[in-house]
Structures are given as structure tokens and as C-alpha cells.
């Protein structure tokens, strides 16, 4: 997508030196656009652990490139041992990130299968890293194409008047390698000249909407308006939202959507006002074992300081300020689960399906027999 | 209620000098507790206009005391003219505050009816100001008593385990003279030894929950936990909320509740999870002419800087920081309307009624014939 008019992905090999991997250090957004060089496995570990990069797709891609950097630095006489040790180091940075472990294993398998010399092994690690990134971008691009059809239809119904889309959190290209999940249909529509306008939930307490989604939409030139998380219901009551699209952190094969805290409230409002509510996700986000999202999905509780303090810019500096009485306790549930009955459909890289076991397994029939924890 | 262990109202005459009116300058909360002296009408005007005081009940009481200060300072030879001019000045500070104009008119009527000398007139203005404040406190106290019954019942059902109550915004004693509206039942329960715990919505963008409700509950010793506005739905899904109580800025005689933006989303979640949702309000908040709140209630749009910037404390100083891309547009709808179908009941100074025309007019039968804009 575009940043200051230039095309960017969230991670790439430096043009004039492919031994250097570059990322956008997202901690500084939206106030500063910082590109960071990664040249050691420690650089990569810190980037993942300290959230210079975040989002399932991007974490996976970063781990993929991390293993390429590990290969570049591995001694020839203990190449695979070194690679495996670095893989463990990378996996430990965010132990719950499924894509991270998956990317590390994929690299170990690919490089381990190489029979040639160290140079060939490094070449394979490099190609695998690039393939992981390209596949992520390609899945998102396809999500965009499928979602585009929904936006196009609404645009036609409105005779070309802007389609108002509400989104929550950042399921944007910053969370993946390119395009994003929830944002992919928006970028696809915008790039095709279909008029859209995005209501961006600020997404307390970490403000991913206010900091990241507003920034990336603004950089790509997509008309948008930032709102407090409290506002969406009122907008829907008054016909100011045509469509909701969110991402997902984990979706059950029965269609229950785990996503950033507050998503459920927007889904309720959409349902109450007849506004279609879609979730966009690559199939890696499906949990093929979980049947009841509300009962079974573990919800992370994060530190209360994220609620009580906030970072912002004042006089050119980034400061953290206290918002609350110093001693008031605060709770910080990070995710909630939207039951499938409130979800109009799921937009995946294979197409759009109903948020139901029938719908999901219809698109992914290969999951029907072997993996699914099916009661029948 | 209690502040640092001492009893306070939000406005009072100085104990050793009744010519001075004192308020809590709420702009400094929760970081500093500042008591301000009001001795001129300009002091009072500034206090209302610049929101040292806020909330319908407290604005009314402040205007009442403002007219007393006006009487203290009025020249004997043009006493009523001076009083009327000061009344206009006070009314202009927040033109849409119904209680403000009402308190000014009540003072002009009361003082105008006095046949005695200036001293007697001042005495009347003083007594009227005190009466307005006392009545506000008394209405809230009675709301507390009626609401207490609801909490008591839940407490019994839970065998004395803490009753979890969620509230949005600040409909606390800081918005009135004492007790508050939504908080009155909570204080009544707490003071009676019934165990409660309050989930306090931070209430973006102006953070009245995080700044004011958390502060006043903490000062009075009521167990509470601050949460982002996004969290309530998740809590209700998991049985962690027994009861929602909010205040109201305007409620139609048919039971549609206008309140701080985001109230509607909590009402939807309460309804979806079978959690009772009550609104507490003194009857001065009813709009006896409005039938359809969603269609008819005007919703104020405030400045977008309230969404993009926030004030907080850093190194002992209060700073305003930028949260968003500098150029991203933001919208700031201040209120929303919760349709009566989602409201379990209304807690008023006369008792609890259904959120319906039938229910409201049953409690206020004197409104049945003359005032109501009734289609039948």
C-alpha cells in the first residue's frame, strides 16, 4: 500500500543489500514513520517481542525472514543446529502466536530438505521467507477481491454514493504483509474508483484504530473518519453505516468470531439495525477444533496500565500520561467473541461463506473429515 | 458523599462566611481536589461556562446560588433590574441547560414576590438557593432508595455475594448536589452494607467515567474497576454483570433514553444477555413533548479535538497529547438514544416504572392531560 505516495509492504529485503531485512517500526506510528534494519536474529527477536511488528500475518512473515537471517549468520559446521536454536529463540518471543511457530517450522523443513551446500541452504531460506510473505500478501489480495463484490453491490444500490464502512481495531495491511484482511476489500474498492468512506473505531485501550488504521487509510488516500468506540451504534441507528468489516484473531469452524474487545458490541448494533456484518480472515485464523467460541475461547487479560495510561504527542515528544485516579483498579480484557448468529458472513481467501459449520466446511471441505472435532 | 473521609456536597455556602459560595472545581479531577470560592456573578458565570461544574442538577444549583450572589451584590436602588440582568448573564453561559434557566426564573419569582427591604430579599435569595440545592439532593436520595430495592433483591439471590453493577459516564454525585442519579442506588446499597462492585466505563472521548465516576466511587470507598467502553459486552456474556444503571440527559415520556454516547451499545448487550438495564433520573429530565427519541432527539456534535487529543498527568503536570494522525478527521457525537424496548425500567424520585408511556404517566399522572403531545 502507499506511504507518502510510495509503495510499501510491511517487511522486505533491502533493495541494494538482500542481507538486510527492513520493517516499519510500528511503535512510532502515527507520529513518525520509521524504517528499521534487521541484521541479526536478536534484532528480529526484539522486533517481534517489543511489537515493532504485530498482527498474525506480519509476525509469521517476520519469523520467516528471521530464519533467513539466522541462516545468513549460521556457522557452516553446525548450520542446522544453529538454525534450530535460533528458531527456538524466535518462537519464544510471542509463544501464543500460531503463525510464528508455523513459519519457523516451515523454514526448518525447507532448509533441512536441501542436500546442497550452505550457499544453497541460505538461498532456500531466502526463497522460503519471500514465499511466506508473498503468500500472506496474496491471501489478503484475494480476500480483497471477494469482499469487493459486497461493496460493489452496495455502491450500485446507492447509485455510486459513498459506501460507509465501519471497522474496529487494525486488521489493516500493517497487520499483514500487504492489503490487510478487513481493509483489503476497502483498498480494492478504492483502487477501482468505487467511492467509500470508512468509520474508524479508535479501539481502546491500545488505540490501534486511532494510531494505525487511520494512519494507513490516510496514507493510501482512503476517505475516513475517526470515532470513539461508543459511536457506532448511533451511526447505525441513523443509516450512516452500510457495512461493517472486522478482522479476527481466531474464528471457530462454527463461525464464532474472536476479535479485539468491543467487536461484539458493534455486531449487536449491526444486527439491531439490519446492517451487514462481515469478518475477513485468511483461513490460517480458523480454529478447526473449537465448537463454541464464547465458552471455549481463552480471553487474554492484559496489564491494567494500558487502560490507565496512554501515549501521545506533545511539543514534538511522545509522552505517557495518566488518565485516571492513580489508585483506581482497571481490568483489561483484550478480546471478545461475537456469536455466529450476529455475523452475516466470513470473507476468506477462497470466497465468502456463511458464519456456520455448514458454510465454513463448504469452503474448506478437506477439513470435514479428519481435523474437525465434530459431535455427530 | 465522602472526599478524603469528609462529607461534601458539590456546592455549599462557606461555613464561616455565607457570602462566599464554594464548589469543587471538577476540571482538576481526578488528579487534584480543588475547592473554589465564588464571590461575584462573573465567578459563577465562568464556573458554569468553563465547566468547573457540570451535570444538570449541579448546573441548576449553581445558577440558584449565582442569583443569591447577584442579590448580595445588587445596588439597593435598582435591585430587581440588576438581578434580572445577572440572570440573563447566567442563562447565557450554557443556553441549552434547562435547569439553569429554571433556577434563574425561580429565584426572580421568589425574590420578586418579597415586599420587604433589600435585606429580606437577600435572605429570600439565600433560602431559595439552598432550597434548590436541597431539593436536588433529596430527589437523588429518593432515587437511591427506590433503586436500592433492585440491588437488595439481586444481593439476596446471590446470597450476599457482591452485586456487579455496570455504569456509563458520570451520573454521579459530582453531576448533582449529592448522591447522583445512577450512583444513588449504589451509594445507598454500599452505605447499608450490601456488597457491590461497580464496572466503570471510561466513557470516551471525554472520559467522565475514568476521571469522575472512578474518583467519586473510590473516595466513598465503593469497590469498582475501570474498563474501556469496549469491555461491557464481554463481561455480560460471562455473567460478570448483574445490573446496568445509567443516568439520562433527556428521556421521552415514552421511555426512550437519551444519554452519553455508547449507552445504546450497553443496552443492546444487556438485552442480549438478559441483564436488567435501568436508567435513573429525576423527573426534570423527562421531555413531556417528545414521542420518538431516535427520530426527534437532537444529538450534539462536539469538536473533533476531543477525540484526537486527551489530557492526562505526566511528571506532576497536566498535559494534552495528540493520539491520532494529525490530519485524520474525527467525528464527535456526544449522545445516543436507547429505545425503550431495551430499557428494563426507569428509577425516578417517585419510584420505578416501566420505560413506556403507560409506565411514565402512571407515575406522573398530572402530565397525562395537559402537557403530553399525545397522538390519540
XYZ file of C-alpha atoms in Angstrom:
752
model
C 0.000 0.000 0.000
C 1.078 3.641 -0.182
C 3.103 5.658 2.329
C 3.919 9.213 1.332
C 2.993 8.227 -2.203
C 5.398 5.267 -2.442
C 4.509 1.584 -2.462
C 5.426 -0.284 0.696
C 4.992 -3.693 2.225
C 5.395 -4.081 5.992
C 8.551 -6.211 5.573
C 11.052 -6.577 2.709
C 14.665 -7.243 1.806
C 16.687 -4.057 1.320
C 16.859 -3.323 -2.383
C 20.638 -2.818 -2.594
C 21.530 -5.384 0.081
C 19.387 -8.503 0.477
C 21.301 -9.440 3.634
C 19.369 -6.687 5.405
C 15.658 -7.089 6.135
C 13.642 -3.906 6.638
C 10.442 -3.335 8.579
C 8.273 -0.398 9.559
C 8.791 0.106 13.294
C 5.093 0.488 14.097
C 5.648 1.679 17.654
C 6.233 5.182 16.338
C 3.047 5.395 14.274
C 1.160 7.578 13.619
C 3.558 10.266 14.752
C 6.697 9.123 12.941
C 7.401 6.779 10.012
C 10.495 4.792 10.969
C 12.073 2.068 8.804
C 14.248 -0.316 10.824
C 17.075 -2.567 9.590
C 17.172 -6.152 10.892
C 20.554 -7.847 10.506
C 20.785 -10.253 13.448
C 18.408 -12.782 14.982
C 18.432 -10.640 18.118
C 17.178 -7.697 16.047
C 14.341 -9.871 14.759
C 13.513 -11.235 18.222
C 13.327 -7.732 19.674
C 11.180 -6.532 16.771
C 8.621 -9.279 17.411
C 8.763 -9.267 21.210
C 8.643 -5.490 21.640
C 5.964 -5.153 18.962
C 7.817 -3.149 16.326
C 5.730 -5.524 14.206
C 2.376 -7.046 15.214
C -0.545 -8.862 13.595
C -0.708 -12.585 12.816
C 0.347 -12.355 9.165
C 3.215 -9.960 9.731
C 4.553 -11.879 12.741
C 4.645 -15.015 10.594
C 6.446 -13.227 7.770
C 8.909 -11.637 10.191
C 9.709 -15.041 11.684
C 10.229 -16.342 8.135
C 12.739 -13.584 7.381
C 14.209 -14.087 10.844
C 15.110 -17.650 9.895
C 16.700 -16.356 6.680
C 18.840 -14.004 8.800
C 19.623 -16.971 11.067
C 20.794 -18.907 8.001
C 22.964 -15.988 6.859
C 24.680 -15.974 10.260
C 24.872 -19.736 10.926
C 28.348 -21.321 11.073
C 28.889 -23.862 8.261
C 29.937 -26.685 10.590
C 26.793 -26.585 12.743
C 24.380 -24.988 10.333
C 21.145 -26.834 11.131
C 21.796 -26.878 14.897
C 22.324 -23.143 14.853
C 19.188 -22.663 12.768
C 17.122 -24.799 15.132
C 18.396 -22.884 18.178
C 17.550 -19.550 16.548
C 14.138 -20.952 15.680
C 13.518 -21.706 19.371
C 14.644 -18.193 20.267
C 12.217 -16.697 17.770
C 9.328 -18.910 18.886
C 9.836 -17.795 22.496
C 9.276 -14.108 21.655
C 5.490 -14.451 21.456
C 4.666 -18.012 22.463
C 0.951 -17.818 21.594
C 1.410 -16.579 18.017
C 0.475 -19.590 15.882
C 1.903 -18.132 12.668
C 5.284 -17.573 14.282
C 5.862 -21.231 15.156
C 4.427 -22.266 11.805
C 6.880 -20.053 9.854
C 9.858 -21.288 11.870
C 8.912 -24.932 11.269
C 8.341 -24.339 7.581
C 11.825 -22.856 7.270
C 13.432 -25.729 9.196
C 11.635 -28.248 6.967
C 12.565 -26.439 3.758
C 16.221 -25.845 4.623
C 16.546 -29.294 6.193
C 15.463 -30.871 2.903
C 18.265 -29.168 0.975
C 21.074 -31.544 0.081
C 23.437 -28.889 -1.308
C 25.986 -26.623 0.357
C 25.479 -23.785 2.819
C 25.054 -21.326 -0.034
C 22.123 -23.363 -1.393
C 20.620 -23.649 2.084
C 20.759 -19.866 2.527
C 19.235 -19.472 -0.921
C 16.372 -21.768 0.125
C 15.836 -19.873 3.390
C 15.679 -16.656 1.423
C 13.198 -18.033 -1.092
C 11.065 -19.556 1.650
C 10.959 -16.267 3.579
C 9.911 -14.455 0.443
C 7.331 -17.144 -0.334
C 5.787 -16.860 3.144
C 5.498 -13.097 2.709
C 4.165 -13.374 -0.842
C 1.566 -15.954 0.155
C 0.361 -13.753 3.000
C 0.011 -10.811 0.650
C -1.690 -12.996 -1.945
C -4.237 -14.370 0.558
C -5.078 -10.805 1.598
C -5.325 -9.681 -2.030
C -7.821 -12.466 -2.681
C -9.823 -11.548 0.439
C -9.934 -8.060 -1.056
C -11.295 -9.329 -4.356
C -14.034 -11.381 -2.719
C -15.015 -8.565 -0.366
C -15.016 -6.096 -3.230
C -18.134 -7.778 -4.605
C -20.072 -6.879 -1.437
C -19.010 -3.237 -1.582
C -19.723 -3.012 -5.311
C -23.290 -4.215 -4.796
C -23.967 -1.634 -2.082
C -22.378 1.075 -4.205
C -24.696 0.210 -7.088
C -27.720 0.240 -4.786
C -26.639 3.703 -3.597
C -26.109 4.896 -7.184
C -22.424 5.469 -6.569
C -22.801 7.483 -3.364
C -20.000 6.646 -0.914
C -20.363 3.278 0.809
C -19.920 3.828 4.552
C -17.921 1.005 6.109
C -17.219 0.706 9.830
C -14.177 -1.172 11.088
C -12.781 -1.955 14.525
C -9.111 -2.278 15.545
C -6.401 -2.660 12.908
C -6.912 -5.577 10.580
C -5.084 -3.491 8.007
C -2.034 -4.013 5.845
C 0.098 -3.084 8.850
C -1.017 -6.353 10.490
C -0.103 -8.416 7.419
C 2.460 -8.095 4.647
C 0.137 -6.116 2.381
C -3.568 -5.222 1.851
C -4.723 -6.446 5.279
C -7.796 -8.579 5.951
C -10.665 -6.238 6.908
C -9.105 -3.412 4.909
C -8.371 -5.462 1.774
C -11.894 -5.048 0.327
C -11.727 -1.319 1.140
C -8.420 -0.843 -0.676
C -9.679 -2.941 -3.577
C -12.818 -0.805 -3.874
C -10.903 2.471 -3.508
C -8.327 1.449 -6.104
C -11.148 0.536 -8.507
C -12.645 4.011 -8.113
C -15.650 2.928 -6.054
C -16.433 5.671 -3.549
C -16.102 4.542 0.032
C -15.791 6.208 3.429
C -14.519 4.336 6.474
C -15.625 4.934 10.076
C -12.554 4.007 12.125
C -13.207 2.911 15.734
C -10.359 4.258 17.858
C -10.249 0.850 19.632
C -9.426 1.449 23.266
C -7.381 0.768 25.190
C -4.471 0.353 22.753
C -5.973 2.656 20.112
C -4.992 0.535 17.110
C -7.739 2.233 15.115
C -6.701 5.760 16.020
C -2.986 5.067 15.629
C -2.735 2.536 12.809
C -5.926 2.158 10.777
C -6.480 5.909 10.497
C -2.831 6.329 9.503
C -2.753 3.637 6.827
C -6.084 4.650 5.288
C -4.936 8.275 5.287
C -1.614 7.392 3.636
C -3.392 5.442 0.906
C -5.867 8.279 0.378
C -8.983 6.429 1.551
C -11.592 8.844 2.992
C -12.158 8.019 6.646
C -13.335 9.491 9.935
C -12.104 8.506 13.344
C -14.730 7.882 16.048
C -14.774 6.831 19.686
C -15.776 3.184 20.131
C -19.048 4.408 21.647
C -20.317 5.983 18.423
C -21.029 3.104 16.014
C -24.466 2.248 17.406
C -25.719 5.783 16.961
C -24.382 5.899 13.387
C -26.133 2.638 12.522
C -29.428 3.829 14.026
C -29.282 6.784 11.655
C -28.397 4.919 8.465
C -24.821 6.184 8.397
C -23.209 2.737 8.163
C -23.804 0.469 5.141
C -21.457 -2.323 6.133
C -19.215 -3.476 8.979
C -15.995 -5.374 8.215
C -13.695 -6.533 11.001
C -10.757 -8.895 11.173
C -10.430 -11.831 13.532
C -7.802 -13.253 15.864
C -9.431 -16.674 15.961
C -12.664 -17.928 14.393
C -14.224 -21.263 15.264
C -15.156 -23.614 12.416
C -18.742 -22.946 13.543
C -18.420 -19.220 12.804
C -17.914 -17.634 16.234
C -15.541 -14.701 15.770
C -12.873 -13.919 18.357
C -11.574 -10.420 17.775
C -10.461 -7.253 19.519
C -12.574 -6.367 22.573
C -15.672 -4.381 21.541
C -16.304 -6.208 18.265
C -19.314 -7.969 19.829
C -20.948 -4.618 20.697
C -20.682 -3.482 17.068
C -22.095 -6.779 15.850
C -25.093 -6.346 18.177
C -25.713 -2.852 16.830
C -25.356 -4.030 13.233
C -27.851 -6.827 13.850
C -30.298 -4.466 15.592
C -30.206 -2.101 12.624
C -30.062 -4.550 9.732
C -26.504 -3.580 8.781
C -24.457 -6.450 7.253
C -21.569 -7.514 9.499
C -18.675 -9.344 7.821
C -15.430 -10.722 9.196
C -12.449 -11.002 6.851
C -9.823 -13.620 7.620
C -7.223 -15.842 5.983
C -8.011 -19.500 6.656
C -4.998 -19.764 8.988
C -7.183 -17.923 11.500
C -9.753 -20.727 11.715
C -9.658 -22.940 14.775
C -10.699 -26.317 13.390
C -11.116 -27.836 16.851
C -13.230 -25.245 18.655
C -17.000 -25.537 18.527
C -18.312 -22.884 20.982
C -16.306 -19.690 20.881
C -17.943 -17.985 23.852
C -17.465 -20.947 26.148
C -14.104 -22.197 24.911
C -12.028 -19.305 23.637
C -9.467 -18.131 26.207
C -9.541 -14.333 26.566
C -6.215 -12.697 27.379
C -6.229 -10.192 30.248
C -3.506 -7.614 29.773
C -1.906 -5.167 32.179
C -4.206 -2.510 33.638
C -1.656 0.203 32.867
C -2.825 0.028 29.246
C -6.201 1.348 30.417
C -4.922 3.874 32.933
C -2.121 5.425 30.886
C -1.940 6.497 27.255
C 0.846 7.641 24.959
C 0.527 10.669 22.741
C 2.477 13.511 21.231
C 3.040 16.853 22.906
C 5.512 19.506 21.733
C 7.112 17.040 19.334
C 7.722 14.448 22.043
C 5.885 11.214 22.837
C 4.693 11.237 26.436
C 2.744 8.757 28.512
C 0.035 10.393 30.634
C -2.156 9.116 33.488
C -5.889 9.314 32.701
C -7.455 8.025 35.903
C -7.232 8.240 39.684
C -3.827 6.751 40.459
C -5.269 4.043 42.714
C -8.392 3.020 40.788
C -8.155 -0.596 39.675
C -8.696 -1.307 35.978
C -9.405 -4.501 34.058
C -8.087 -5.088 30.556
C -9.779 -7.887 28.628
C -8.174 -7.880 25.184
C -10.673 -9.827 23.062
C -14.302 -10.819 22.906
C -16.296 -13.357 20.950
C -19.085 -12.469 18.555
C -21.518 -15.378 18.231
C -22.048 -16.600 14.679
C -25.753 -15.650 14.758
C -24.692 -11.982 14.546
C -22.219 -12.476 11.682
C -23.559 -12.059 8.138
C -20.620 -13.816 6.533
C -16.923 -14.641 6.531
C -14.677 -13.310 3.771
C -11.764 -15.703 3.192
C -9.142 -16.147 0.501
C -11.371 -18.837 -1.047
C -14.523 -16.759 -1.096
C -17.384 -15.725 1.156
C -19.307 -18.168 3.305
C -21.988 -18.183 5.957
C -20.680 -17.996 9.534
C -21.697 -21.561 10.316
C -20.202 -25.031 10.353
C -22.012 -25.745 7.091
C -20.697 -22.565 5.495
C -17.093 -22.884 6.655
C -16.748 -26.577 5.821
C -18.384 -25.901 2.461
C -15.414 -23.679 1.587
C -12.857 -25.947 3.264
C -14.190 -29.459 2.544
C -10.771 -31.011 3.223
C -11.318 -30.165 6.901
C -14.613 -32.021 7.004
C -13.377 -35.440 7.955
C -10.066 -35.561 9.630
C -9.488 -32.440 11.735
C -12.837 -31.240 12.926
C -13.950 -32.008 16.462
C -17.433 -32.894 15.313
C -20.128 -34.101 17.696
C -22.005 -36.079 15.057
C -20.624 11.910 49.785
C -17.117 11.448 51.127
C -13.884 13.035 49.925
C -10.750 12.147 51.888
C -13.089 10.899 54.615
C -15.063 14.149 54.973
C -18.646 14.765 53.878
C -19.014 17.039 50.864
C -21.704 18.290 48.567
C -20.698 19.661 45.158
C -21.775 23.218 46.128
C -22.275 24.932 49.508
C -22.051 28.235 51.403
C -18.729 28.673 53.200
C -19.237 27.682 56.821
C -17.723 30.807 58.390
C -18.851 33.227 55.670
C -22.159 32.608 53.907
C -21.393 35.402 51.435
C -18.953 33.022 49.770
C -20.201 30.034 47.785
C -17.823 27.113 47.363
C -17.650 24.480 44.644
C -15.367 21.633 43.659
C -13.539 22.756 40.523
C -14.065 19.496 38.662
C -11.673 20.350 35.826
C -8.785 19.206 38.019
C -10.263 15.802 38.897
C -9.092 13.115 39.360
C -5.566 14.478 39.697
C -6.219 17.320 42.141
C -9.067 18.171 44.546
C -9.585 21.930 44.252
C -12.250 23.895 46.154
C -13.053 27.223 44.510
C -14.608 30.332 46.074
C -17.343 32.101 44.128
C -17.971 35.718 45.232
C -19.092 37.532 42.083
C -21.573 36.742 39.339
C -18.621 36.653 36.953
C -17.055 33.912 39.077
C -20.285 31.925 38.832
C -20.628 32.519 35.088
C -17.087 31.337 34.475
C -17.621 28.275 36.679
C -20.646 27.198 34.633
C -19.357 28.212 31.215
C -15.872 26.728 31.610
C -17.252 23.581 33.235
C -15.744 23.846 36.699
C -19.213 22.422 37.432
C -21.270 20.227 35.078
C -24.329 17.976 35.187
C -27.962 19.112 35.026
C -28.619 19.109 38.758
C -25.418 20.868 39.722
C -25.738 23.496 36.988
C -29.225 24.312 38.294
C -27.984 24.564 41.871
C -25.018 26.714 40.819
C -27.340 29.084 38.967
C -29.511 29.263 42.109
C -26.510 30.233 44.231
C -25.388 32.557 41.434
C -28.598 34.517 41.824
C -28.009 34.686 45.578
C -24.559 36.160 44.879
C -26.217 38.528 42.407
C -28.596 39.637 45.191
C -25.691 40.181 47.597
C -24.037 42.487 45.063
C -27.109 44.271 43.671
C -27.423 48.047 44.345
C -30.444 48.853 46.547
C -31.889 51.433 44.144
C -32.054 49.099 41.158
C -32.164 45.760 42.925
C -34.552 43.791 40.713
C -33.170 45.265 37.466
C -29.687 44.244 38.493
C -30.894 40.792 39.477
C -32.667 40.323 36.145
C -29.571 41.419 34.201
C -27.379 38.970 36.138
C -29.965 36.269 35.498
C -29.612 36.874 31.761
C -25.854 36.736 32.064
C -26.054 33.385 33.873
C -28.551 31.940 31.411
C -26.227 32.798 28.503
C -23.386 30.656 29.901
C -24.894 27.361 28.739
C -28.007 28.238 26.769
C -29.260 24.656 26.354
C -29.171 23.747 30.069
C -32.841 23.583 31.041
C -32.162 23.559 34.795
C -30.087 26.724 34.558
C -32.906 28.868 33.150
C -35.373 27.221 35.510
C -33.281 28.094 38.601
C -32.816 31.705 37.468
C -36.560 32.132 36.894
C -37.400 30.529 40.232
C -35.104 32.996 42.006
C -36.562 36.006 40.135
C -40.100 34.867 41.030
C -39.223 34.242 44.686
C -37.315 37.478 45.233
C -39.786 39.464 43.134
C -42.592 38.365 45.433
C -40.855 39.779 48.530
C -42.407 43.014 49.740
C -39.767 43.748 52.393
C -36.414 45.540 52.204
C -33.215 44.519 50.419
C -32.089 42.564 53.442
C -35.242 40.433 53.283
C -34.830 39.977 49.544
C -31.266 38.740 50.006
C -32.491 36.431 52.744
C -35.088 35.006 50.335
C -32.493 34.539 47.553
C -30.289 32.693 50.011
C -33.101 30.447 51.201
C -34.219 29.748 47.639
C -30.674 28.831 46.550
C -30.400 26.461 49.484
C -33.848 25.019 48.737
C -32.936 24.331 45.092
C -29.795 22.512 46.223
C -31.615 20.614 48.974
C -34.395 19.530 46.628
C -31.858 18.259 44.098
C -30.104 16.251 46.808
C -33.427 14.995 48.132
C -34.612 13.822 44.689
C -31.348 11.930 44.245
C -31.604 10.440 47.746
C -35.080 9.151 46.901
C -33.835 7.707 43.575
C -31.250 5.912 45.689
C -33.875 4.447 47.991
C -36.006 3.159 45.126
C -33.012 1.726 43.270
C -31.737 0.119 46.460
C -34.648 -2.313 46.324
C -33.406 -3.680 42.976
C -29.861 -4.174 44.264
C -31.098 -5.738 47.509
C -33.102 -8.331 45.607
C -30.114 -9.336 43.461
C -27.889 -9.448 46.549
C -30.311 -11.832 48.233
C -30.465 -14.016 45.134
C -26.636 -14.140 45.177
C -26.579 -14.947 48.910
C -24.738 -11.733 49.680
C -22.014 -12.121 47.053
C -21.106 -8.738 45.531
C -23.660 -7.363 43.079
C -21.814 -6.332 39.907
C -23.225 -3.098 38.509
C -22.060 -1.524 35.252
C -22.420 2.218 34.688
C -21.558 4.539 31.816
C -20.412 8.171 32.011
C -20.778 10.151 35.230
C -24.313 10.311 36.557
C -22.736 10.555 39.984
C -22.957 12.992 42.856
C -20.497 15.229 41.010
C -23.224 15.863 38.415
C -25.798 16.762 41.066
C -25.629 18.303 44.532
C -25.307 14.949 46.286
C -25.805 11.164 45.739
C -26.142 11.402 41.941
C -28.766 9.635 39.847
C -27.242 6.374 38.547
C -24.887 6.217 41.525
C -27.526 6.945 44.190
C -28.691 3.311 44.445
C -25.036 2.199 44.588
C -24.192 4.561 47.441
C -27.413 3.598 49.236
C -26.538 -0.099 48.953
C -22.904 0.412 49.955
C -23.880 2.534 52.960
C -26.338 -0.174 54.048
C -23.562 -2.768 53.966
C -24.783 -4.575 50.846
C -21.748 -5.757 48.915
C -21.492 -4.218 45.472
C -18.790 -3.821 42.831
C -19.082 -1.263 40.043
C -17.718 -1.666 36.498
C -16.944 1.895 35.423
C -16.940 2.550 31.652
C -14.183 5.050 30.941
C -16.614 6.880 28.587
C -14.643 8.176 25.647
C -13.995 10.719 24.401
C -14.300 12.932 27.484
C -13.545 10.116 29.951
C -16.120 11.130 32.555
C -16.102 7.578 33.877
C -12.317 7.337 34.165
C -11.934 10.843 35.573
C -15.041 11.401 37.691
C -17.010 8.224 38.421
C -13.919 6.216 39.334
C -12.751 9.100 41.531
C -16.007 9.594 43.407
C -16.619 5.879 43.964
C -13.033 5.491 45.155
C -13.340 8.421 47.559
C -16.509 6.992 49.034
C -14.913 3.556 49.351
C -17.123 1.757 46.843
C -15.296 -1.192 45.204
C -15.011 -0.546 41.478
C -12.977 -1.429 38.397
C -12.378 0.826 35.450
C -12.855 -0.671 31.974
C -12.632 0.516 28.385
C -16.047 1.130 26.836
C -15.463 -1.930 24.654
C -15.484 -4.398 27.547
C -19.064 -4.445 28.884
C -20.432 -6.868 26.295
C -17.790 -9.480 27.074
C -18.443 -9.129 30.819
C -22.177 -9.632 30.313
C -21.623 -12.693 28.108
C -19.717 -14.244 31.003
C -22.168 -13.449 33.811
C -19.950 -10.762 35.319
C -22.622 -8.034 35.285
C -25.811 -8.371 37.350
C -27.281 -4.970 36.598
C -26.691 -1.878 34.465
C -27.662 1.558 35.788
C -27.093 4.697 33.725
C -28.260 8.277 34.004
C -30.004 10.245 31.289
C -29.720 13.654 29.695
C -33.242 13.548 28.300
C -35.853 10.785 28.412
C -39.034 10.895 26.360
C -42.339 10.329 28.139
C -42.484 7.121 26.084
C -39.305 5.802 27.711
C -36.604 6.400 25.065
C -33.412 7.281 26.935
C -31.060 9.948 25.593
C -27.706 9.618 27.344
C -23.961 9.778 26.799
C -22.820 8.226 23.512
C -22.328 4.475 23.896
C -25.234 3.873 26.275
C -27.211 2.214 23.454
C -24.431 -0.358 22.888
C -24.510 -1.371 26.551
C -28.301 -1.628 26.472
C -28.061 -3.955 23.449
C -25.550 -6.171 25.267
C -27.679 -6.198 28.420
C -30.742 -7.197 26.414
C -28.805 -9.910 24.542
C -27.633 -11.425 27.821
C -30.737 -10.985 29.972
C -29.083 -8.397 32.228
C -31.521 -5.805 33.652
C -30.857 -2.311 32.302
C -32.157 0.606 34.377
C -31.950 4.359 33.878
C -32.063 6.605 36.960
C -33.348 10.142 36.514
C -35.079 12.931 38.386
C -38.372 13.800 36.699
C -36.934 17.134 35.488
C -35.116 15.031 32.858
C -38.347 13.861 31.186
C -39.293 15.507 27.926
C -43.082 15.588 28.114
C -43.446 16.575 24.456
C -41.184 14.082 22.682
C -42.637 10.815 21.486
C -39.871 9.164 19.402
C -36.424 9.679 20.863
C -34.430 8.226 17.966
C -36.211 10.324 15.353
C -36.688 13.513 17.310
C -33.876 13.969 19.822
C -31.206 16.379 18.559
C -27.717 14.912 19.056
C -24.971 17.446 19.754
C -21.799 17.109 17.687
C -18.820 18.449 19.581
C -15.351 19.458 18.442
C -13.191 16.703 16.935
C -10.233 17.775 19.085
C -11.953 15.977 21.999
C -11.408 12.709 20.110
C -7.929 13.438 18.771
C -6.361 14.882 21.922
C -6.548 13.837 25.569
C -5.417 15.385 28.840
C -3.553 13.432 31.466
C -0.912 13.733 34.123
C 2.812 13.338 33.490
C 5.561 14.261 35.966
C 3.046 16.098 38.155
C 1.809 18.244 35.290
C -1.394 18.031 33.239
C -0.565 17.757 29.545
C -2.688 17.427 26.433
C -1.358 14.858 23.985
C -2.239 14.011 20.360
C -3.450 10.407 19.907
C -4.027 10.236 16.159
C -2.535 11.190 12.818
C -2.591 14.979 12.881
C -4.695 15.256 9.739
C -7.200 12.427 10.242
C -10.719 13.781 10.520
C -12.723 12.751 13.590
C -16.433 12.927 14.397
C -17.693 13.522 17.926
C -21.348 12.674 18.509
C -21.973 13.349 22.201
C -25.169 11.388 22.898
C -27.221 8.500 21.633
C -30.749 7.261 22.205
C -31.588 3.880 23.698
C -35.031 2.756 22.549
C -37.460 1.964 25.365
C -37.703 -1.701 24.275
C -34.158 -2.223 25.645
C -34.791 -0.469 28.983
C -35.969 -2.632 31.886
C -37.187 0.315 33.929
C -36.789 3.942 34.956
C -35.815 4.809 38.537
C -37.250 8.216 39.485
C -37.731 10.120 42.723
C -41.309 8.820 42.811
C -40.431 5.180 42.275
C -39.639 2.736 39.495
C -41.720 2.453 36.353
C -41.662 0.661 33.031
C -39.944 2.568 30.213
C -43.199 3.214 28.381
C -45.841 5.908 28.061
C -48.094 3.831 30.298
C -45.371 3.407 32.907
C -44.159 7.009 32.967
C -47.623 8.561 33.016
C -48.640 6.101 35.707
C -46.016 7.678 37.998
C -46.719 11.214 36.776
C -50.489 11.221 36.218
C -50.626 15.020 36.374
C -48.823 15.060 32.997
C -51.470 12.867 31.408
C -53.851 15.502 30.172
C -52.344 18.871 29.644
C -48.710 18.655 28.595
C -48.300 15.470 26.673
C -48.132 15.604 22.905
C -50.355 12.582 22.552
C -51.404 11.240 19.183
C -54.631 9.729 20.489
